[in-house]
Amino acid sequence: MRTSETKTAAVGAMPGKQTELFERPQGTLAYTQYGGDGELVLMLPGMGALRSEYRFLGPALADAGYRAVAIDLRGQGESSVPWDAYDVPAVGDDIVAMLDHLGGQPAHLIGTSFAPAPIVWAAAEQPDRVRSLVLINPFVRET
């Protein structure tokens, strides 16, 4: 696990914010922390979208005292490619691993489009790790 230097020219780079990198067994996930030292809020964009979609919400949450973190999903933005899998359990496992990487405390999880499905998966697998779920335009199968 390491933190990178600031990246400014990469797709999905956040102007004025440092990109941090989290090494997973198959690749690297890029994320941005917006500060705050309160409860963790992990924000995940939809498929084909970038963590920069939270560029306004992240600072607002940090100003309200939350520790806000936005992540690029596997193969999106500044996260690496290729990965062996891009399915719900694989991305859900990334969420659980990211929670560990960020200190292990329970978190509020926010996701749009595809991201709610792995968020729900992570919450079902480890409910004690989740404070709340915010599912925006979710693609979630009822099974």
Coordinates of C-alpha atoms in Angstrom, one line a residue:
M1 CA 0.0 0.0 0.0
R2 CA 1.5 3.3 -1.0
T3 CA 0.6 6.9 -1.7
S4 CA 1.6 8.4 -5.0
E5 CA 2.8 11.9 -5.9
T6 CA 0.3 14.4 -7.3
K7 CA -0.9 13.5 -10.8
T8 CA -2.2 16.4 -12.8
A9 CA -2.4 15.2 -16.4
A10 CA -4.0 11.8 -16.0
V11 CA -7.7 11.2 -16.9
G12 CA -9.8 11.6 -13.8
A13 CA -7.1 13.6 -11.9
M14 CA -8.6 15.9 -9.4
P15 CA -7.3 19.5 -9.8
G16 CA -5.6 20.6 -6.6
K17 CA -6.1 17.2 -4.9
Q18 CA -3.5 14.5 -4.5
T19 CA -4.2 11.2 -6.1
E20 CA -3.5 8.3 -3.7
L21 CA -3.0 4.7 -4.9
F22 CA -4.1 1.5 -3.2
E23 CA -2.4 -1.7 -4.4
R24 CA -4.6 -4.7 -4.8
P25 CA -3.3 -8.2 -5.8
Q26 CA -4.4 -7.6 -9.5
G27 CA -3.9 -3.9 -9.9
T28 CA -4.1 -0.4 -8.4
L29 CA -7.1 1.7 -7.3
A30 CA -6.9 5.4 -7.4
Y31 CA -8.7 7.6 -4.8
T32 CA -8.9 11.1 -3.4
Q33 CA -9.4 12.1 0.2
Y34 CA -11.2 15.3 1.0
G35 CA -10.2 15.6 4.6
G36 CA -12.3 15.6 7.7
D37 CA -11.7 13.3 10.6
G38 CA -15.2 12.2 11.4
E39 CA -17.2 9.2 10.1
L40 CA -15.9 7.8 6.8
V41 CA -17.9 8.3 3.6
L42 CA -16.7 6.2 0.6
M43 CA -18.0 7.5 -2.7
L44 CA -18.0 5.3 -5.8
P45 CA -18.9 6.4 -9.4
G46 CA -20.8 4.5 -11.9
M47 CA -19.3 2.3 -14.7
G48 CA -17.4 4.5 -17.1
A49 CA -17.6 7.5 -14.7
L50 CA -14.8 8.9 -12.6
R51 CA -14.3 9.8 -9.0
S52 CA -14.4 13.5 -10.1
E53 CA -18.2 13.2 -10.2
Y54 CA -17.9 13.7 -6.4
R55 CA -15.7 16.8 -6.7
F56 CA -18.5 19.0 -5.1
L57 CA -19.9 16.5 -2.7
G58 CA -16.5 15.5 -1.3
P59 CA -15.5 18.9 0.0
A60 CA -19.1 19.6 1.3
L61 CA -18.9 16.4 3.3
A62 CA -15.4 17.3 4.6
D63 CA -16.7 20.7 5.6
A64 CA -19.5 19.0 7.5
G65 CA -16.8 17.0 9.4
Y66 CA -16.9 13.7 7.5
R67 CA -13.8 11.9 6.2
A68 CA -14.8 11.8 2.5
V69 CA -13.0 9.5 0.0
A70 CA -13.8 9.1 -3.7
I71 CA -12.4 6.1 -5.6
D72 CA -12.0 5.2 -9.3
L73 CA -13.4 1.7 -9.9
R74 CA -11.2 -1.0 -11.5
G75 CA -10.2 0.0 -15.0
Q76 CA -11.7 3.6 -14.7
G77 CA -9.9 6.9 -14.4
E78 CA -6.5 6.6 -12.8
S79 CA -7.1 3.0 -11.6
S80 CA -5.1 0.4 -13.5
V81 CA -6.1 -1.9 -16.3
P82 CA -6.6 -4.8 -17.0
W83 CA -8.1 -6.8 -14.1
D84 CA -9.2 -10.4 -14.3
A85 CA -12.8 -9.5 -13.2
Y86 CA -15.0 -6.4 -13.2
D87 CA -18.1 -8.1 -11.7
V88 CA -20.0 -7.2 -8.6
P89 CA -18.2 -9.6 -6.2
A90 CA -14.8 -8.4 -7.4
V91 CA -15.6 -4.7 -7.0
G92 CA -17.4 -5.5 -3.7
D93 CA -14.2 -7.0 -2.5
D94 CA -12.3 -3.9 -3.5
I95 CA -14.7 -1.9 -1.3
V96 CA -14.1 -4.1 1.7
A97 CA -10.3 -3.9 1.1
M98 CA -10.5 -0.1 0.7
L99 CA -12.3 0.1 4.1
D100 CA -9.5 -1.9 5.6
H101 CA -6.9 0.3 3.9
L102 CA -8.6 3.4 5.3
G103 CA -8.6 2.3 8.9
G104 CA -11.3 -0.4 9.2
Q105 CA -14.0 1.8 10.7
P106 CA -17.6 1.4 9.5
A107 CA -18.5 3.7 6.6
H108 CA -21.3 5.4 4.8
L109 CA -21.2 4.1 1.2
I110 CA -22.5 6.1 -1.8
G111 CA -22.7 4.8 -5.3
T112 CA -24.2 5.6 -8.7
S113 CA -25.2 3.4 -11.6
F114 CA -23.2 0.2 -11.4
A115 CA -21.6 1.0 -8.1
P116 CA -24.7 0.3 -5.9
A117 CA -24.6 -3.4 -6.8
P118 CA -21.1 -4.0 -5.3
I119 CA -22.0 -1.7 -2.4
V120 CA -25.0 -3.8 -1.6
W121 CA -22.8 -6.9 -2.0
A122 CA -20.2 -5.5 0.5
A123 CA -22.9 -4.6 2.9
A124 CA -24.4 -8.1 2.8
E125 CA -21.0 -9.7 3.2
Q126 CA -19.9 -7.5 6.1
P127 CA -22.8 -5.6 7.5
D128 CA -20.9 -4.4 10.6
R129 CA -18.6 -2.4 8.3
V130 CA -21.4 -0.3 6.9
R131 CA -23.2 2.7 8.6
S132 CA -25.5 3.5 5.7
L133 CA -26.1 3.0 1.9
V134 CA -26.9 5.7 -0.6
L135 CA -27.8 4.1 -3.9
I136 CA -28.3 6.6 -6.8
N137 CA -29.9 5.2 -10.0
P138 CA -28.9 1.7 -9.0
F139 CA -28.5 -1.3 -11.3
V140 CA -29.3 -3.9 -8.6
R141 CA -30.8 -7.3 -9.3
E142 CA -33.4 -8.7 -7.0
T143 CA -32.4 -12.3 -6.3

